[in-house]
């Protein structure tokens, strides 16, 4: 029994060592993989029971991940022309700020991109504008938005928001109805599918609000590559929410 | 609409999609371009690229890790094709200190396989800046997407570095910069 506990502790140590190297980006070649595998084989032969096999499989998986990391490490090193990291650090310390910037500029090709207006951004802008305190003596420069114009813009934005909320509500009712008819969770892709890609996209977009707000739960089965929807009549508070990215391809729908 | 007209219209759509940010991050996925421009979207992208090159810009394709041949999943960006000068940098609102800190951080990350404990980077940064300044530059680099902070205070290369920085060229430039200095002192 004691022997088994010792072997288990040793395997856990190996797992921890592999995990640590992977997580902290340490040099994976500091570990002798052959020696680890030999130790593992010896332990498996000495402890032929199910419990031990489970942890043994986990250790073997970690060692395989470490070998994959060694492969990646070598590839990265080759990409970096096998330049010694210590040499780079020493040079960085010796260089002055201007030389560092000049070196960076030789390798830097910044992205060119412009922000564009969306209804959401416009609403944020309007809300910010309306929250500003009035300036003493009125505005001297620039144009003035009249109260009537502000009311008009506000009404238009409210109308758009209302229309959107109604669509979300309708989708929620549809989901609840189909769920009750079937009596089982609904397939995500089947549910969002519309007559055109645009409709599919819109349904997926609206559904994401219901999921975020807690009206719909998504169950993912990575083995079957399935996504199932479970709707709720009332909002459900989640203890530990996570993000799920679902990409829609253009040819779908 | 003639074929030529339709092609130039598709060029305009591609330019708008690539130059205007429509997601949280800049860049457009290949499948988005395919949806708007059709199956032969790479022909449009190539044509646009040659036009942009005349303006000192170019289209850069960044593949997802492990999917080096999948154009549909790749992201397309417009980047500057020529290097900026020091005065361009200052005019664009960047601080020399901040870029120097970024240069140090990315050089360390590139030379060590893309993952380094925060404390190792701070150790080098502290030789140039006070600790609080070094930390604030790192925070800014994280916010801008040049680096990412993982659990256990480990830094890794961010999405923006993969798009904007030629890591090999950066390491080469760091090595050459020292040599230039040595030659001058001789």
Short mmCIF file of N, CA and C in Angstrom, two decimals, chain A residues 31-164:
data_model
loop_
_atom_site.label_atom_id
_atom_site.label_comp_id
_atom_site.label_asym_id
_atom_site.label_seq_id
_atom_site.Cartn_x
_atom_site.Cartn_y
_atom_site.Cartn_z
N UNK A 31 14.21 18.76 -19.19
CA UNK A 31 13.72 17.48 -18.66
C UNK A 31 14.21 16.35 -19.56
N UNK A 32 14.65 15.26 -18.92
CA UNK A 32 15.09 14.10 -19.67
C UNK A 32 13.88 13.19 -19.90
N UNK A 33 13.30 13.28 -21.10
CA UNK A 33 12.06 12.56 -21.40
C UNK A 33 12.28 11.05 -21.35
N UNK A 34 13.41 10.59 -21.88
CA UNK A 34 13.70 9.14 -21.90
C UNK A 34 13.69 8.58 -20.46
N UNK A 35 14.34 9.32 -19.58
CA UNK A 35 14.41 8.87 -18.19
C UNK A 35 13.02 8.83 -17.56
N UNK A 36 12.21 9.85 -17.86
CA UNK A 36 10.83 9.88 -17.33
C UNK A 36 10.05 8.67 -17.80
N UNK A 37 10.18 8.35 -19.09
CA UNK A 37 9.43 7.23 -19.66
C UNK A 37 9.89 5.90 -19.05
N UNK A 38 11.19 5.79 -18.81
CA UNK A 38 11.70 4.56 -18.20
C UNK A 38 11.15 4.39 -16.79
N UNK A 39 11.11 5.52 -16.06
CA UNK A 39 10.56 5.48 -14.68
C UNK A 39 9.11 5.09 -14.71
N UNK A 40 8.40 5.62 -15.70
CA UNK A 40 6.96 5.35 -15.83
C UNK A 40 6.73 3.87 -16.11
N UNK A 41 7.52 3.32 -17.01
CA UNK A 41 7.38 1.89 -17.36
C UNK A 41 7.62 1.01 -16.12
N UNK A 42 8.67 1.39 -15.38
CA UNK A 42 9.00 0.61 -14.18
C UNK A 42 7.85 0.63 -13.19
N UNK A 43 7.25 1.82 -13.03
CA UNK A 43 6.16 1.96 -12.06
C UNK A 43 4.93 1.18 -12.50
N UNK A 44 4.65 1.17 -13.80
CA UNK A 44 3.48 0.44 -14.31
C UNK A 44 3.67 -1.06 -14.07
N UNK A 45 4.88 -1.53 -14.29
CA UNK A 45 5.14 -2.96 -14.09
C UNK A 45 5.04 -3.35 -12.61
N UNK A 46 5.44 -2.42 -11.75
CA UNK A 46 5.41 -2.74 -10.31
C UNK A 46 4.02 -2.62 -9.72
N UNK A 47 3.13 -1.78 -10.31
CA UNK A 47 1.79 -1.55 -9.75
C UNK A 47 0.70 -1.84 -10.78
N UNK A 48 0.42 -3.09 -11.04
CA UNK A 48 -0.57 -3.38 -12.09
C UNK A 48 -2.01 -3.31 -11.57
N UNK A 49 -2.49 -2.12 -11.22
CA UNK A 49 -3.92 -2.00 -10.82
C UNK A 49 -4.55 -0.80 -11.54
N UNK A 50 -5.88 -0.81 -11.56
CA UNK A 50 -6.63 0.14 -12.38
C UNK A 50 -6.35 1.60 -11.99
N UNK A 51 -6.38 1.84 -10.66
CA UNK A 51 -6.14 3.21 -10.17
C UNK A 51 -4.82 3.77 -10.70
N UNK A 52 -3.85 2.91 -10.66
CA UNK A 52 -2.53 3.32 -11.08
C UNK A 52 -2.49 3.58 -12.59
N UNK A 53 -3.23 2.74 -13.33
CA UNK A 53 -3.26 2.91 -14.79
C UNK A 53 -3.82 4.26 -15.19
N UNK A 54 -4.84 4.71 -14.43
CA UNK A 54 -5.48 6.00 -14.76
C UNK A 54 -4.47 7.14 -14.64
N UNK A 55 -3.81 7.18 -13.52
CA UNK A 55 -2.84 8.27 -13.31
C UNK A 55 -1.63 8.11 -14.23
N UNK A 56 -1.35 6.84 -14.55
CA UNK A 56 -0.25 6.57 -15.48
C UNK A 56 -0.56 7.14 -16.88
N UNK A 57 -1.83 6.98 -17.28
CA UNK A 57 -2.26 7.50 -18.59
C UNK A 57 -2.15 9.01 -18.62
N UNK A 58 -2.54 9.64 -17.51
CA UNK A 58 -2.47 11.11 -17.39
C UNK A 58 -1.00 11.55 -17.50
N UNK A 59 -0.10 10.81 -16.83
CA UNK A 59 1.32 11.16 -16.88
C UNK A 59 1.85 11.03 -18.30
N UNK A 60 1.44 9.94 -18.96
CA UNK A 60 1.91 9.71 -20.32
C UNK A 60 1.44 10.84 -21.25
N UNK A 61 0.20 11.29 -21.00
CA UNK A 61 -0.35 12.40 -21.79
C UNK A 61 0.49 13.66 -21.58
N UNK A 62 0.83 13.92 -20.31
CA UNK A 62 1.63 15.12 -20.00
C UNK A 62 3.01 15.05 -20.65
N UNK A 63 3.60 13.86 -20.63
CA UNK A 63 4.93 13.72 -21.24
C UNK A 63 4.82 13.92 -22.76
N UNK A 64 3.72 13.41 -23.35
CA UNK A 64 3.53 13.61 -24.80
C UNK A 64 3.41 15.10 -25.10
N UNK A 65 2.66 15.81 -24.22
CA UNK A 65 2.50 17.26 -24.42
C UNK A 65 3.87 17.94 -24.33
N UNK A 66 4.71 17.44 -23.45
CA UNK A 66 6.05 18.01 -23.28
C UNK A 66 6.89 17.80 -24.56
N UNK A 67 6.72 16.61 -25.17
CA UNK A 67 7.46 16.34 -26.41
C UNK A 67 6.96 17.28 -27.52
N UNK A 68 5.64 17.48 -27.54
CA UNK A 68 5.08 18.41 -28.52
C UNK A 68 5.65 19.81 -28.30
N UNK A 69 5.80 20.16 -27.03
CA UNK A 69 6.35 21.47 -26.67
C UNK A 69 7.81 21.59 -27.12
N UNK A 70 8.54 20.48 -26.98
CA UNK A 70 9.95 20.49 -27.43
C UNK A 70 10.01 20.74 -28.94
N UNK A 71 9.06 20.12 -29.65
CA UNK A 71 8.99 20.30 -31.10
C UNK A 71 8.73 21.78 -31.44
N UNK A 72 7.73 22.34 -30.70
CA UNK A 72 7.37 23.75 -30.93
C UNK A 72 8.55 24.67 -30.58
N UNK A 73 9.20 24.34 -29.47
CA UNK A 73 10.35 25.13 -28.99
C UNK A 73 11.44 25.17 -30.06
N UNK A 74 11.73 23.98 -30.65
CA UNK A 74 12.76 23.91 -31.68
C UNK A 74 12.37 24.74 -32.90
N UNK A 75 11.06 24.65 -33.26
CA UNK A 75 10.58 25.39 -34.42
C UNK A 75 10.72 26.90 -34.18
N UNK A 76 10.33 27.33 -32.96
CA UNK A 76 10.43 28.75 -32.63
C UNK A 76 11.89 29.21 -32.64
N UNK A 77 12.76 28.35 -32.11
CA UNK A 77 14.20 28.67 -32.08
C UNK A 77 14.73 28.83 -33.51
N UNK A 78 14.29 27.92 -34.38
CA UNK A 78 14.75 27.97 -35.77
C UNK A 78 14.26 29.27 -36.42
N UNK A 79 12.98 29.61 -36.09
CA UNK A 79 12.43 30.86 -36.63
C UNK A 79 13.24 32.05 -36.15
N UNK A 80 13.69 31.99 -34.90
CA UNK A 80 14.46 33.11 -34.33
C UNK A 80 15.94 32.96 -34.64
N UNK A 81 16.26 32.18 -35.67
CA UNK A 81 17.63 31.99 -36.16
C UNK A 81 18.56 31.41 -35.08
N UNK A 82 18.01 30.65 -34.14
CA UNK A 82 18.78 30.02 -33.05
C UNK A 82 19.61 31.05 -32.27
N UNK A 83 19.05 32.24 -32.16
CA UNK A 83 19.76 33.28 -31.40
C UNK A 83 19.60 32.98 -29.92
N UNK A 84 20.69 33.07 -29.21
CA UNK A 84 20.66 32.76 -27.79
C UNK A 84 19.91 33.85 -27.02
N UNK A 85 18.96 33.43 -26.21
CA UNK A 85 18.12 34.38 -25.47
C UNK A 85 18.96 35.22 -24.51
N UNK A 86 19.98 34.58 -23.92
CA UNK A 86 20.82 35.29 -22.96
C UNK A 86 21.58 36.42 -23.66
N UNK A 87 22.02 36.12 -24.90
CA UNK A 87 22.76 37.12 -25.66
C UNK A 87 21.85 38.32 -25.97
N UNK A 88 20.60 38.02 -26.34
CA UNK A 88 19.65 39.10 -26.63
C UNK A 88 19.43 39.96 -25.38
N UNK A 89 19.22 39.30 -24.24
CA UNK A 89 18.99 40.05 -22.99
C UNK A 89 20.19 40.96 -22.69
N UNK A 90 21.38 40.44 -22.86
CA UNK A 90 22.58 41.24 -22.57
C UNK A 90 22.64 42.45 -23.50
N UNK A 91 22.30 42.21 -24.77
CA UNK A 91 22.35 43.33 -25.73
C UNK A 91 21.28 44.37 -25.44
N UNK A 92 20.12 43.89 -25.03
CA UNK A 92 19.03 44.82 -24.71
C UNK A 92 19.42 45.74 -23.56
N UNK A 93 20.10 45.16 -22.57
CA UNK A 93 20.53 45.97 -21.42
C UNK A 93 21.56 47.01 -21.87
N UNK A 94 22.42 46.61 -22.81
CA UNK A 94 23.49 47.52 -23.24
C UNK A 94 23.00 48.64 -24.16
N UNK A 95 21.91 48.39 -24.89
CA UNK A 95 21.44 49.39 -25.88
C UNK A 95 20.75 50.58 -25.22
N UNK A 96 20.86 51.77 -25.85
CA UNK A 96 20.10 52.90 -25.32
C UNK A 96 18.69 52.91 -25.92
N UNK A 97 17.82 53.77 -25.37
CA UNK A 97 16.40 53.74 -25.76
C UNK A 97 16.21 54.01 -27.25
N UNK A 98 16.97 54.97 -27.77
CA UNK A 98 16.80 55.33 -29.18
C UNK A 98 17.17 54.15 -30.09
N UNK A 99 18.25 53.46 -29.74
CA UNK A 99 18.67 52.31 -30.55
C UNK A 99 17.62 51.21 -30.49
N UNK A 100 16.99 51.07 -29.33
CA UNK A 100 15.93 50.06 -29.18
C UNK A 100 14.74 50.39 -30.07
N UNK A 101 14.39 51.68 -30.08
CA UNK A 101 13.26 52.11 -30.91
C UNK A 101 13.59 51.92 -32.39
N UNK A 102 14.80 52.28 -32.77
CA UNK A 102 15.21 52.14 -34.18
C UNK A 102 15.14 50.68 -34.61
N UNK A 103 15.58 49.79 -33.74
CA UNK A 103 15.52 48.34 -34.06
C UNK A 103 14.07 47.91 -34.23
N UNK A 104 13.21 48.42 -33.35
CA UNK A 104 11.79 48.03 -33.42
C UNK A 104 11.16 48.55 -34.73
N UNK A 105 11.51 49.78 -35.08
CA UNK A 105 10.92 50.37 -36.29
C UNK A 105 11.27 49.58 -37.55
N UNK A 106 12.44 48.94 -37.55
CA UNK A 106 12.85 48.15 -38.72
C UNK A 106 11.93 46.94 -38.91
N UNK A 107 11.31 46.51 -37.83
CA UNK A 107 10.51 45.28 -37.91
C UNK A 107 9.00 45.54 -37.79
N UNK A 108 8.63 46.81 -37.65
CA UNK A 108 7.23 47.14 -37.31
C UNK A 108 6.46 47.63 -38.54
N UNK A 109 5.32 47.00 -38.79
CA UNK A 109 4.43 47.42 -39.88
C UNK A 109 3.02 47.58 -39.30
N UNK A 110 2.73 48.77 -38.73
CA UNK A 110 1.45 48.91 -38.02
C UNK A 110 0.22 48.72 -38.92
N UNK A 111 -0.86 48.27 -38.29
CA UNK A 111 -2.13 48.05 -39.00
C UNK A 111 -2.75 49.41 -39.33
N UNK A 112 -3.34 49.50 -40.51
CA UNK A 112 -4.07 50.70 -40.90
C UNK A 112 -5.55 50.35 -40.80
N UNK A 113 -6.25 51.05 -39.95
CA UNK A 113 -7.68 50.74 -39.81
C UNK A 113 -8.41 51.96 -39.26
N UNK A 114 -9.64 52.15 -39.70
CA UNK A 114 -10.42 53.30 -39.25
C UNK A 114 -11.64 52.83 -38.48
N UNK A 115 -11.97 53.60 -37.45
CA UNK A 115 -13.19 53.29 -36.70
C UNK A 115 -14.38 53.74 -37.56
N UNK A 116 -15.49 53.05 -37.47
CA UNK A 116 -16.67 53.55 -38.17
C UNK A 116 -17.87 53.60 -37.22
N UNK A 117 -18.84 54.41 -37.62
CA UNK A 117 -20.00 54.61 -36.78
C UNK A 117 -20.98 53.45 -36.87
N UNK A 118 -21.51 53.07 -35.73
CA UNK A 118 -22.58 52.06 -35.71
C UNK A 118 -23.70 52.68 -34.87
N UNK A 119 -24.94 52.18 -34.99
CA UNK A 119 -26.02 52.75 -34.17
C UNK A 119 -25.67 52.74 -32.68
N UNK A 120 -25.00 51.67 -32.26
CA UNK A 120 -24.65 51.56 -30.84
C UNK A 120 -23.69 52.68 -30.43
N UNK A 121 -22.67 52.92 -31.30
CA UNK A 121 -21.69 53.98 -31.01
C UNK A 121 -22.38 55.35 -31.00
N UNK A 122 -23.32 55.54 -31.95
CA UNK A 122 -24.04 56.81 -32.01
C UNK A 122 -24.82 57.04 -30.71
N UNK A 123 -25.45 55.96 -30.24
CA UNK A 123 -26.23 56.08 -29.00
C UNK A 123 -25.30 56.44 -27.83
N UNK A 124 -24.12 55.77 -27.80
CA UNK A 124 -23.17 56.07 -26.72
C UNK A 124 -22.75 57.53 -26.78
N UNK A 125 -22.50 58.00 -28.03
CA UNK A 125 -22.08 59.38 -28.23
C UNK A 125 -23.14 60.35 -27.76
N UNK A 126 -24.39 60.04 -28.12
CA UNK A 126 -25.50 60.91 -27.74
C UNK A 126 -25.65 60.95 -26.22
N UNK A 127 -25.56 59.77 -25.60
CA UNK A 127 -25.70 59.71 -24.14
C UNK A 127 -24.60 60.52 -23.47
N UNK A 128 -23.37 60.41 -24.02
CA UNK A 128 -22.27 61.17 -23.46
C UNK A 128 -22.52 62.66 -23.64
N UNK A 129 -22.97 63.03 -24.83
CA UNK A 129 -23.22 64.45 -25.14
C UNK A 129 -24.28 65.02 -24.19
N UNK A 130 -25.35 64.24 -23.97
CA UNK A 130 -26.43 64.73 -23.12
C UNK A 130 -26.02 64.82 -21.65
N UNK A 131 -25.00 64.00 -21.31
CA UNK A 131 -24.60 64.02 -19.89
C UNK A 131 -23.63 65.16 -19.58
N UNK A 132 -23.16 65.85 -20.62
CA UNK A 132 -22.21 66.95 -20.39
C UNK A 132 -22.91 68.13 -19.70
N UNK A 133 -22.23 68.75 -18.74
CA UNK A 133 -22.87 69.93 -18.11
C UNK A 133 -22.90 71.11 -19.08
N UNK A 134 -23.94 71.96 -19.02
CA UNK A 134 -23.98 73.10 -19.95
C UNK A 134 -22.85 74.08 -19.66
N UNK A 135 -22.35 74.68 -20.72
CA UNK A 135 -21.26 75.64 -20.55
C UNK A 135 -21.85 77.01 -20.20
N UNK A 136 -21.19 77.68 -19.30
CA UNK A 136 -21.67 79.01 -18.89
C UNK A 136 -21.65 79.97 -20.07
N UNK A 137 -22.73 80.72 -20.27
CA UNK A 137 -22.79 81.71 -21.36
C UNK A 137 -23.09 81.10 -22.71
N UNK A 138 -23.43 79.81 -22.74
CA UNK A 138 -23.80 79.18 -24.01
C UNK A 138 -22.59 78.87 -24.86
N UNK A 139 -22.80 78.14 -25.93
CA UNK A 139 -21.68 77.76 -26.80
C UNK A 139 -21.40 78.92 -27.76
N UNK A 140 -20.12 79.24 -27.91
CA UNK A 140 -19.78 80.35 -28.80
C UNK A 140 -19.40 79.86 -30.18
N UNK A 141 -18.85 78.63 -30.24
CA UNK A 141 -18.40 78.11 -31.54
C UNK A 141 -19.20 76.88 -31.91
N UNK A 142 -19.14 76.57 -33.20
CA UNK A 142 -19.76 75.33 -33.67
C UNK A 142 -21.26 75.42 -33.74
N UNK A 143 -21.89 74.36 -34.20
CA UNK A 143 -23.34 74.37 -34.35
C UNK A 143 -23.99 73.84 -33.09
N UNK A 144 -25.24 74.18 -32.96
CA UNK A 144 -25.97 73.78 -31.77
C UNK A 144 -27.04 72.76 -32.16
N UNK A 145 -27.21 71.74 -31.37
CA UNK A 145 -28.30 70.81 -31.63
C UNK A 145 -29.52 71.33 -30.85
N UNK A 146 -30.60 71.50 -31.56
CA UNK A 146 -31.78 72.00 -30.87
C UNK A 146 -32.41 70.88 -30.06
N UNK A 147 -33.23 71.25 -29.09
CA UNK A 147 -33.91 70.25 -28.24
C UNK A 147 -34.76 69.32 -29.09
N UNK A 148 -35.38 69.94 -30.14
CA UNK A 148 -36.25 69.13 -31.00
C UNK A 148 -35.45 68.05 -31.72
N UNK A 149 -34.25 68.43 -32.20
CA UNK A 149 -33.40 67.46 -32.90
C UNK A 149 -32.98 66.34 -31.96
N UNK A 150 -32.64 66.71 -30.73
CA UNK A 150 -32.23 65.70 -29.75
C UNK A 150 -33.37 64.73 -29.50
N UNK A 151 -34.56 65.29 -29.35
CA UNK A 151 -35.74 64.44 -29.11
C UNK A 151 -35.95 63.48 -30.28
N UNK A 152 -35.77 64.02 -31.50
CA UNK A 152 -35.98 63.20 -32.71
C UNK A 152 -34.99 62.04 -32.76
N UNK A 153 -33.72 62.37 -32.50
CA UNK A 153 -32.67 61.33 -32.54
C UNK A 153 -32.95 60.28 -31.47
N UNK A 154 -33.30 60.78 -30.29
CA UNK A 154 -33.57 59.87 -29.17
C UNK A 154 -34.72 58.94 -29.51
N UNK A 155 -35.77 59.53 -30.09
CA UNK A 155 -36.96 58.72 -30.42
C UNK A 155 -36.61 57.66 -31.45
N UNK A 156 -35.77 58.04 -32.43
CA UNK A 156 -35.39 57.09 -33.48
C UNK A 156 -34.59 55.93 -32.89
N UNK A 157 -33.65 56.27 -32.02
CA UNK A 157 -32.84 55.22 -31.41
C UNK A 157 -33.68 54.32 -30.52
N UNK A 158 -34.62 54.93 -29.80
CA UNK A 158 -35.49 54.14 -28.92
C UNK A 158 -36.34 53.17 -29.74
N UNK A 159 -36.79 53.69 -30.89
CA UNK A 159 -37.63 52.86 -31.78
C UNK A 159 -36.84 51.65 -32.28
N UNK A 160 -35.57 51.90 -32.67
CA UNK A 160 -34.73 50.80 -33.15
C UNK A 160 -34.51 49.77 -32.06
N UNK A 161 -34.29 50.27 -30.84
CA UNK A 161 -34.04 49.37 -29.72
C UNK A 161 -35.28 48.54 -29.42
N UNK A 162 -36.45 49.21 -29.52
CA UNK A 162 -37.71 48.54 -29.23
C UNK A 162 -37.94 47.41 -30.25
N UNK A 163 -37.66 47.73 -31.52
CA UNK A 163 -37.86 46.72 -32.58
C UNK A 163 -36.95 45.52 -32.35
N UNK A 164 -35.75 45.81 -31.92
CA UNK A 164 -34.77 44.74 -31.65
C UNK A 164 -35.25 43.88 -30.49
#
